[in-house]
PDB file of C-alpha atoms in Angstrom:
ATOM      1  CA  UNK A   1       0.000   0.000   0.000  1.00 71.00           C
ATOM      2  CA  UNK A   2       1.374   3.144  -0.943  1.00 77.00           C
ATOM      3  CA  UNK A   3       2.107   5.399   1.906  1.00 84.00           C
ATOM      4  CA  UNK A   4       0.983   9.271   1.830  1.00 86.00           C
ATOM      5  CA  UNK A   5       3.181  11.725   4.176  1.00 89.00           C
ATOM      6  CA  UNK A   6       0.942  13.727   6.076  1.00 91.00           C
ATOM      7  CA  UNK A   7       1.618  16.951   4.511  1.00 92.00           C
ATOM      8  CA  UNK A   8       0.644  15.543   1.553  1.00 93.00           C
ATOM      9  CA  UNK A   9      -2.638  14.094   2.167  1.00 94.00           C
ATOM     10  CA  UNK A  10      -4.152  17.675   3.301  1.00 95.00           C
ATOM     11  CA  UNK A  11      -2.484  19.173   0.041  1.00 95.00           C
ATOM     12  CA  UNK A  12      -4.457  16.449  -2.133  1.00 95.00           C
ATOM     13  CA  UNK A  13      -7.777  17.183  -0.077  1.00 96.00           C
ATOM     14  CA  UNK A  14      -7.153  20.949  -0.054  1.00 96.00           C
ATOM     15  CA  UNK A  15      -7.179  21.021  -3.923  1.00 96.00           C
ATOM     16  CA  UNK A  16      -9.915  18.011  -4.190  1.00 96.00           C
ATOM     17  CA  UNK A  17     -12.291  20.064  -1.931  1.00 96.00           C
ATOM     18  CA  UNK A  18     -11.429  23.445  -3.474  1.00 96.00           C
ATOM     19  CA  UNK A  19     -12.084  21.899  -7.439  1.00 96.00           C
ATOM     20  CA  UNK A  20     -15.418  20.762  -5.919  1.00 96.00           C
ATOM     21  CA  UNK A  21     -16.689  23.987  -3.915  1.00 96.00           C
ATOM     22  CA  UNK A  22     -15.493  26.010  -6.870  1.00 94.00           C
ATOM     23  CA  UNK A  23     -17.832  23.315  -9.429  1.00 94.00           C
ATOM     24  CA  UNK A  24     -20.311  23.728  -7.377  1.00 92.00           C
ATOM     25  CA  UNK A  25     -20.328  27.015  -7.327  1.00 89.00           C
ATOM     26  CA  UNK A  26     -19.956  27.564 -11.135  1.00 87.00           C
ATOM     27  CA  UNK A  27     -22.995  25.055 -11.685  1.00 86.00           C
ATOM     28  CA  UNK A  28     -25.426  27.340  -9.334  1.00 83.00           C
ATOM     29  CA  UNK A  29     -24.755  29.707 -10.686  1.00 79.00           C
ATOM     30  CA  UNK A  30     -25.468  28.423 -13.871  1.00 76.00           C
ATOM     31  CA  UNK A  31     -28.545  27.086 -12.770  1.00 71.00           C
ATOM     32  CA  UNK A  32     -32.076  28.858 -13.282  1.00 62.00           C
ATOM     33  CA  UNK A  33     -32.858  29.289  -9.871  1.00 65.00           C
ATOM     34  CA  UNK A  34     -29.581  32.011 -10.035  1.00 65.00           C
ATOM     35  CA  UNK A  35     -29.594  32.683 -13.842  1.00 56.00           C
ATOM     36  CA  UNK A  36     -33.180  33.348 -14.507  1.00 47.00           C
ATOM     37  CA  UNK A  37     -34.482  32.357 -17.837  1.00 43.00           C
ATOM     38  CA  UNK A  38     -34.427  33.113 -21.349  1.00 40.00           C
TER      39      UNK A  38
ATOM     40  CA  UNK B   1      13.664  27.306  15.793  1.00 55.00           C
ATOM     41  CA  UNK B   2      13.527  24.506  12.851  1.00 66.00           C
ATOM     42  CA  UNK B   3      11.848  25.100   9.727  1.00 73.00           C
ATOM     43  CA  UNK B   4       9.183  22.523   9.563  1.00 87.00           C
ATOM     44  CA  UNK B   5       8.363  23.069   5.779  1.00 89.00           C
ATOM     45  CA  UNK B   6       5.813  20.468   5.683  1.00 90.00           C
ATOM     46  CA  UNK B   7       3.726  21.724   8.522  1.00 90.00           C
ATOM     47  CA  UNK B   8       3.577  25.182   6.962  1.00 92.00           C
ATOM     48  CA  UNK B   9       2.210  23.582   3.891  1.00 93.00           C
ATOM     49  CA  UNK B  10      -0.284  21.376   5.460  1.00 93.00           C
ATOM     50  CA  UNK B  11      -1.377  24.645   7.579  1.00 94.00           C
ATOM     51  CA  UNK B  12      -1.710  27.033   3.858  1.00 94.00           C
ATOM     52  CA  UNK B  13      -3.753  24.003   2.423  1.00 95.00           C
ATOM     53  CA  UNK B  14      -5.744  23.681   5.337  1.00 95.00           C
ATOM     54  CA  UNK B  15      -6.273  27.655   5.482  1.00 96.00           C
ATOM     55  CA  UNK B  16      -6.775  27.730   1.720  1.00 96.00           C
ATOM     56  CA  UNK B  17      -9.180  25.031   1.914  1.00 96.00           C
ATOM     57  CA  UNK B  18     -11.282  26.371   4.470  1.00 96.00           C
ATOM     58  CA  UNK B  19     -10.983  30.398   2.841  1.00 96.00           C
ATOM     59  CA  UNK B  20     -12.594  29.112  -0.752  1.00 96.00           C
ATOM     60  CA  UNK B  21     -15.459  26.639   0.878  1.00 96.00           C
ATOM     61  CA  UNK B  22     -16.254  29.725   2.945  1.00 96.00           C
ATOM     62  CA  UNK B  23     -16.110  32.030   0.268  1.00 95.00           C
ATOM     63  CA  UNK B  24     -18.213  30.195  -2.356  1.00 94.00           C
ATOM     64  CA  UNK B  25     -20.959  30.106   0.318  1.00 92.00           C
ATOM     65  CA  UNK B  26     -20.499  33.631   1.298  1.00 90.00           C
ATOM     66  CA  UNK B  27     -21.077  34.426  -2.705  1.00 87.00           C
ATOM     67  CA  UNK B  28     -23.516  31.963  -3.379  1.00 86.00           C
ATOM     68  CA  UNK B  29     -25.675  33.701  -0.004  1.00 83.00           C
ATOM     69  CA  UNK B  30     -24.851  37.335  -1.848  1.00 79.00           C
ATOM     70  CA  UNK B  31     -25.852  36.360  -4.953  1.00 75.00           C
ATOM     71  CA  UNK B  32     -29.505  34.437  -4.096  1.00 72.00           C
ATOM     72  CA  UNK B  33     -32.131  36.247  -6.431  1.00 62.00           C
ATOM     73  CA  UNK B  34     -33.598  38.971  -4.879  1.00 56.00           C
ATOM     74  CA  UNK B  35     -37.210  40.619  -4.757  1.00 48.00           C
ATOM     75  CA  UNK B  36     -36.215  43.282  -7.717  1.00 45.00           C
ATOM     76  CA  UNK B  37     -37.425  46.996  -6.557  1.00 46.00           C
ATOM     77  CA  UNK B  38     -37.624  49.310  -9.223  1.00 47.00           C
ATOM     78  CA  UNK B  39     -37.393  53.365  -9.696  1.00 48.00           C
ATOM     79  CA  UNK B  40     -40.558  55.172  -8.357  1.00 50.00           C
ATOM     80  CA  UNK B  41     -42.608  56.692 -11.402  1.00 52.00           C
ATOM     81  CA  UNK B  42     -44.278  59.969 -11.552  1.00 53.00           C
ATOM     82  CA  UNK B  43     -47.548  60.535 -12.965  1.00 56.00           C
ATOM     83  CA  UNK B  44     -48.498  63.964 -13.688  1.00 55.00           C
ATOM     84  CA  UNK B  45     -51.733  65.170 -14.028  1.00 54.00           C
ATOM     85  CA  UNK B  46     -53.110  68.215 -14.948  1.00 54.00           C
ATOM     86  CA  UNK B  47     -53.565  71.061 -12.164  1.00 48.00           C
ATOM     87  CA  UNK B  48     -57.632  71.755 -12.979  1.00 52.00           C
ATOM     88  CA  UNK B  49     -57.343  67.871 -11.553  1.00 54.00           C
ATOM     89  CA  UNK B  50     -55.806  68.581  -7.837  1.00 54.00           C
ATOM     90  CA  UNK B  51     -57.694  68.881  -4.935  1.00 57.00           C
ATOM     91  CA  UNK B  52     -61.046  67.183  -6.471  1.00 61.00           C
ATOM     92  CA  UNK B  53     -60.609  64.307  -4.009  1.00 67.00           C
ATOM     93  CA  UNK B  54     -60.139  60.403  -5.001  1.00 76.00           C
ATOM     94  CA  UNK B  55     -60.158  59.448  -8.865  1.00 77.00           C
ATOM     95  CA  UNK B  56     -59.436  56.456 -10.562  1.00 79.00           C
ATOM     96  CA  UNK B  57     -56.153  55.880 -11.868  1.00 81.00           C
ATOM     97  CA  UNK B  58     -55.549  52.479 -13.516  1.00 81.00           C
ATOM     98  CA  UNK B  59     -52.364  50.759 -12.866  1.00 83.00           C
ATOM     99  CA  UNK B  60     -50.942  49.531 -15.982  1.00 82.00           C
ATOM    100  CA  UNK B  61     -48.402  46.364 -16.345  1.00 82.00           C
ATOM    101  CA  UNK B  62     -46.899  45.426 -19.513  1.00 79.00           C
ATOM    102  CA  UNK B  63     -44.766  42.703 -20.055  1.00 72.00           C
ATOM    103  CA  UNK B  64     -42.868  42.660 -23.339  1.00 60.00           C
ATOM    104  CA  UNK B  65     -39.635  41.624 -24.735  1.00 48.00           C
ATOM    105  CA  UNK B  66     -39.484  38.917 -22.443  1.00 47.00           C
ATOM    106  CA  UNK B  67     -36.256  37.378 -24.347  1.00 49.00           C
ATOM    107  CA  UNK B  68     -34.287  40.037 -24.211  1.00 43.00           C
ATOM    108  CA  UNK B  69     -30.639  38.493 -23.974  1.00 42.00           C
ATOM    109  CA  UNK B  70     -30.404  36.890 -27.436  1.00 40.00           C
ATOM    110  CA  UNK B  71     -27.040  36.363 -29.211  1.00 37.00           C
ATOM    111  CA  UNK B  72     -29.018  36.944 -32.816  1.00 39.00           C
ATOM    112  CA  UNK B  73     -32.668  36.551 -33.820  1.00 40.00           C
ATOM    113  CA  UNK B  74     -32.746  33.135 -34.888  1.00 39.00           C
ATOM    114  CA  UNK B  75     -30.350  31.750 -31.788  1.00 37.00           C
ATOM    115  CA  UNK B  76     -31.946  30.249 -28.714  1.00 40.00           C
ATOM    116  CA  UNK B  77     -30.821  31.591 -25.024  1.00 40.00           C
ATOM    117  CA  UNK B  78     -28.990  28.393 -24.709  1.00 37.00           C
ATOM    118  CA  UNK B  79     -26.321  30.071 -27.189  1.00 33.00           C
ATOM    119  CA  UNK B  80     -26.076  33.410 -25.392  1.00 37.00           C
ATOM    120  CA  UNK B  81     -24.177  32.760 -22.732  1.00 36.00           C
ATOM    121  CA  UNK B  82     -23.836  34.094 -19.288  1.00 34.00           C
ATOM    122  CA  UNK B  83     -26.959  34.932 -17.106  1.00 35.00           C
ATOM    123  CA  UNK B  84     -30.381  35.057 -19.003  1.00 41.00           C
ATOM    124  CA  UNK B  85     -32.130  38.232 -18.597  1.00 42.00           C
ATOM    125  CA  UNK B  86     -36.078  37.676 -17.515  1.00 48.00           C
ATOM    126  CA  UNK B  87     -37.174  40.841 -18.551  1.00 54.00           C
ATOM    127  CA  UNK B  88     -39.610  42.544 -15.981  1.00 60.00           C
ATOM    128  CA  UNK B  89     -42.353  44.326 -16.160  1.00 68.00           C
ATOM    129  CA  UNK B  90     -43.198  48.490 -16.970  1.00 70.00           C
ATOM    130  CA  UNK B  91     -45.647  49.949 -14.937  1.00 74.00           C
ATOM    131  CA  UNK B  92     -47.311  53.090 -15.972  1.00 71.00           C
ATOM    132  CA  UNK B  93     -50.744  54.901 -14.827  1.00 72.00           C
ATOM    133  CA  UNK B  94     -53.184  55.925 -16.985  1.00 69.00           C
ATOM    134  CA  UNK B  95     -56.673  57.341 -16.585  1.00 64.00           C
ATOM    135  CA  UNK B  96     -58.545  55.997 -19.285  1.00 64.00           C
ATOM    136  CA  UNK B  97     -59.575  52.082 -19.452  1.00 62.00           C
ATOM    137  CA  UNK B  98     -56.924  50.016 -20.800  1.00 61.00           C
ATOM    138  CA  UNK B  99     -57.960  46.667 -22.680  1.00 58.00           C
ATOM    139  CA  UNK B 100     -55.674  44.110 -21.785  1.00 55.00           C
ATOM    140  CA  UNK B 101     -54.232  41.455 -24.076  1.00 52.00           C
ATOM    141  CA  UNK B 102     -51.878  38.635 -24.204  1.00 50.00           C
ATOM    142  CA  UNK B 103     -50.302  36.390 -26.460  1.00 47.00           C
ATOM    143  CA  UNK B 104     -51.127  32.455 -26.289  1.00 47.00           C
ATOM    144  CA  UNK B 105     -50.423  30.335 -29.069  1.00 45.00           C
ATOM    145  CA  UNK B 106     -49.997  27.243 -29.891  1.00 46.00           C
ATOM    146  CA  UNK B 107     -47.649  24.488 -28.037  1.00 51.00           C
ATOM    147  CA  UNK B 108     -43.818  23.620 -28.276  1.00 53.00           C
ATOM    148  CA  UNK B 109     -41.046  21.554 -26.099  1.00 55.00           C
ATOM    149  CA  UNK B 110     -39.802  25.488 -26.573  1.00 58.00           C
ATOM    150  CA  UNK B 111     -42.891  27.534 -25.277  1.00 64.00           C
ATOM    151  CA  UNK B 112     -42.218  29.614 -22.181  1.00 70.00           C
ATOM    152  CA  UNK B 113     -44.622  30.460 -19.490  1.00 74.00           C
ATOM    153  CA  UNK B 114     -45.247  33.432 -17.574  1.00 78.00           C
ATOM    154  CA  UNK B 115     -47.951  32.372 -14.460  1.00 82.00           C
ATOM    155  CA  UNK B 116     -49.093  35.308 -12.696  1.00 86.00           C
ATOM    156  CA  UNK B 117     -50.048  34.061  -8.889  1.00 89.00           C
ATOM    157  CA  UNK B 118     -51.075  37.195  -7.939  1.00 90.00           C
ATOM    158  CA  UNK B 119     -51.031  41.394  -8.133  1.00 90.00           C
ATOM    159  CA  UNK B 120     -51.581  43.191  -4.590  1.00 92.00           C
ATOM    160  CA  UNK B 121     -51.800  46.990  -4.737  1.00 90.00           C
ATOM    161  CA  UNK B 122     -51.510  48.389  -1.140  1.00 91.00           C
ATOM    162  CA  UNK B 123     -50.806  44.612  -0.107  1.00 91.00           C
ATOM    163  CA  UNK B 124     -54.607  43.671  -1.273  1.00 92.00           C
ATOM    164  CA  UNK B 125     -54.909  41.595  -4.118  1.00 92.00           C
ATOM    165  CA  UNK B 126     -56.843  42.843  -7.261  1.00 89.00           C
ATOM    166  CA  UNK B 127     -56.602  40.067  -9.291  1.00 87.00           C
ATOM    167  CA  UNK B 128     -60.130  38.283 -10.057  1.00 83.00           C
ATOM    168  CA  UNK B 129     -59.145  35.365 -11.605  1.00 83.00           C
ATOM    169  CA  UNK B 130     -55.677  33.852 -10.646  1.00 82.00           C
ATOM    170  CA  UNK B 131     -53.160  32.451 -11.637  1.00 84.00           C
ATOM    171  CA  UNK B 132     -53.140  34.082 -14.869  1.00 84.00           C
ATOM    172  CA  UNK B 133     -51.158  32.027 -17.000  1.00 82.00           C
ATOM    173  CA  UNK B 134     -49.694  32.885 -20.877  1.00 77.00           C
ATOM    174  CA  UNK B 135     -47.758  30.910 -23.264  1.00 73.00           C
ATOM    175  CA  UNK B 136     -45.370  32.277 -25.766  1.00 68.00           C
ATOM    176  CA  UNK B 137     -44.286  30.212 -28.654  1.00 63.00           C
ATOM    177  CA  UNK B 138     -41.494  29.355 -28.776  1.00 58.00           C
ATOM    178  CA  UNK B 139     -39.897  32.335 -26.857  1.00 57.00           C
ATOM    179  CA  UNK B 140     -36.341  31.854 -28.457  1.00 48.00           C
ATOM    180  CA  UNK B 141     -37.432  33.007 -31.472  1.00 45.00           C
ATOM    181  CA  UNK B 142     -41.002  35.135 -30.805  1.00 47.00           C
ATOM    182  CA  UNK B 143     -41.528  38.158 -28.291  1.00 52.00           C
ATOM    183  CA  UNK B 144     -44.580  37.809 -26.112  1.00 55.00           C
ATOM    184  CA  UNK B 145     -46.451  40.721 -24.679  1.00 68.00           C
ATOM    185  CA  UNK B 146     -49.281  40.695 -21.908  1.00 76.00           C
ATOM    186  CA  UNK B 147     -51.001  43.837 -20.672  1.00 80.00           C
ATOM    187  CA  UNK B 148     -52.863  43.723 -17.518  1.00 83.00           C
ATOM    188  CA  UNK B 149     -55.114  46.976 -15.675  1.00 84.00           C
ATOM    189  CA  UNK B 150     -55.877  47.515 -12.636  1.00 85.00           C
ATOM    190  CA  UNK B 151     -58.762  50.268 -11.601  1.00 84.00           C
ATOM    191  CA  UNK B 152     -57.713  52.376  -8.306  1.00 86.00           C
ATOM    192  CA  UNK B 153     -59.176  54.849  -6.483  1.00 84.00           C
ATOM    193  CA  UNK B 154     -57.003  57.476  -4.682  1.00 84.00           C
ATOM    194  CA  UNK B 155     -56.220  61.672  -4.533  1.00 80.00           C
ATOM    195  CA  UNK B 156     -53.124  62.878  -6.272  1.00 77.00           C
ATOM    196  CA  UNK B 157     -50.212  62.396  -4.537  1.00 78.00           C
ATOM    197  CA  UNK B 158     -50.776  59.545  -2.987  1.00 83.00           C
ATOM    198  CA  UNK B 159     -48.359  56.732  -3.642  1.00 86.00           C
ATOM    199  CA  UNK B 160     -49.423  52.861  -4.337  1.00 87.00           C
ATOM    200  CA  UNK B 161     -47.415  49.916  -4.149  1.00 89.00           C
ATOM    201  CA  UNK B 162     -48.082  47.355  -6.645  1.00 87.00           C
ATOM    202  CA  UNK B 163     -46.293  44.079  -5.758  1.00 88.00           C
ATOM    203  CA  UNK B 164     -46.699  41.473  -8.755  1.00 87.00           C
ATOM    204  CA  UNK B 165     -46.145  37.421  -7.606  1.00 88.00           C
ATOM    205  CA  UNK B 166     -45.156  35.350 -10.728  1.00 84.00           C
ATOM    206  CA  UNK B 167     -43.486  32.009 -11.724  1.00 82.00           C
ATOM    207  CA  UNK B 168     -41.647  31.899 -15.294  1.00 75.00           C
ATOM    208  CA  UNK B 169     -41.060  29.021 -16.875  1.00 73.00           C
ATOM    209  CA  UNK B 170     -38.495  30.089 -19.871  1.00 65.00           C
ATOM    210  CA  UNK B 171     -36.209  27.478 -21.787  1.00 58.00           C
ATOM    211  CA  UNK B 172     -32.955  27.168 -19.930  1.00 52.00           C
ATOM    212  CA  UNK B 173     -29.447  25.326 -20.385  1.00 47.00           C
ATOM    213  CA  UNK B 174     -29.888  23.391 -17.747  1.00 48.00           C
ATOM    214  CA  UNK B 175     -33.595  22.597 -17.888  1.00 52.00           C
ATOM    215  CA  UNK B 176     -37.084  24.194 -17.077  1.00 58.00           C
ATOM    216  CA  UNK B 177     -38.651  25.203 -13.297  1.00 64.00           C
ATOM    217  CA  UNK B 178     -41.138  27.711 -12.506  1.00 71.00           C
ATOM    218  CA  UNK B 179     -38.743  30.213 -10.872  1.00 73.00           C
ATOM    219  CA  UNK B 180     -40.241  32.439  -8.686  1.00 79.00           C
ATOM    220  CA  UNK B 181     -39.622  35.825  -9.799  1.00 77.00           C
ATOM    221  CA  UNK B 182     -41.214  38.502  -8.049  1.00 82.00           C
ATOM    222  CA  UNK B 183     -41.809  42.831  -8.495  1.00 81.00           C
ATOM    223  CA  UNK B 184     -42.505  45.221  -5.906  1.00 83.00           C
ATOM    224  CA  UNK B 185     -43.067  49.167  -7.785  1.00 83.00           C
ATOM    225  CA  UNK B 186     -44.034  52.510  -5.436  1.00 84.00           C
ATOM    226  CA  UNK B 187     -45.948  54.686  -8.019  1.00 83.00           C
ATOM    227  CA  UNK B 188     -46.403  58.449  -6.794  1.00 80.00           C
ATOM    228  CA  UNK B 189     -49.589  59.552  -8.524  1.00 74.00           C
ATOM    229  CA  UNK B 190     -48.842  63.317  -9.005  1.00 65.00           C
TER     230      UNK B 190
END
């Protein structure tokens, strides 16, 4: 089993959770309930 | 004192972590739609007209131009990009009768809907019939128009709110809801 230093583990879930807030964010956004309609 | 490099990295992914999850909800509370206010409007009527007591005024909404973020006439919203513009409705005052109208044709997978749940003027509703609900074929490519009037009875200078409840229903990138979308207009009637 490959073995993770500490440090490193919170710098892989550090970006993993940032990439998701920041997706999440974009797709609201995107969404109707924030974008309205056409 | 040794320099733990690794620890100060940890701590600046932690802290970064933590800084954008809290900022993405801090935008994503900021940015919520909110109930849309618009500009008072002035009516002016003529001065042989002041002091007569109450007279009826009829509140006048007019939807129109409901698409109005199009990249070119024959492109659908999906193709425009960025936030879709709902339009909104004008209000005006006018003190003759106004026939109202609205467009309602036939049906498409495109067709948008504006439902009207309810108008209140002064927080009491004045709607008869409700919802009012209108159809516009397919609203990529056709404006729709509605015109509603509502009789009141008040002296100049007296100001009316006219709050206007309404779900819209327009063709959308990622799908179809009715979105609550609500007005809230302070007319002065001068």
């Amino acid at each position: 089993m490959i073995k993770i230093e500490d440090w490193l583990k919170w710098v892989i879930i550090a970006v993993i959770v940032i990439a998701v807030a920041l997706t999440v964010r974009y797709v609201l956004l995107r969404s109707s309930f924030y974008a309205g309609g056409g | 004192m040794e320099f733990d490099w690794k620890s100060i990295v940890k701590l600046v992914s932690i802290v970064a972590m933590v800084g954008v999850v809290a900022w993405v909800i801090y935008d994503l509370i900021q940015k919520l739609p909110k109930f849309q206010v618009t500009g008072k409007k002035i009516v002016t009527i003529s001065e042989g007209e002041t002091g007569r007591g109450p007279i009826t005024f009829f509140i006048v909404l007019t939807w129109d131009d409901i698409c109005t973020n199009h990249a070119g006439p024959n492109l659908p919203p999906l193709w425009s990009g960025g936030n879709l513009n709902v339009g909104s409705f004008n209000v005006s005052v006018s003190k003759v009768a106004v026939s109202s109208g609205a467009s309602n044709t036939s049906d498409s997978d495109k067709d948008c809907w504006l439902h009207i749940d309810d108008v209140q003027i002064d927080g009491v509703s004045v709607m008869e019939t409700k919802p009012l609900s209108y159809r516009f074929k397919d609203c990529a490519l056709e404006h729709g128009k509605v015109v509603l009037a509502f009789p009141v009875k008040r002296n100049v200078g007296d100001t009316v709110n006219v709050k206007v409840f309404t779900k819209q229903n327009w063709w959308h990138i990622l799908g179809r809801g009715d979105d609550p979308h609500n007005y809230d207009y302070d007319i002065i009637l001068r």
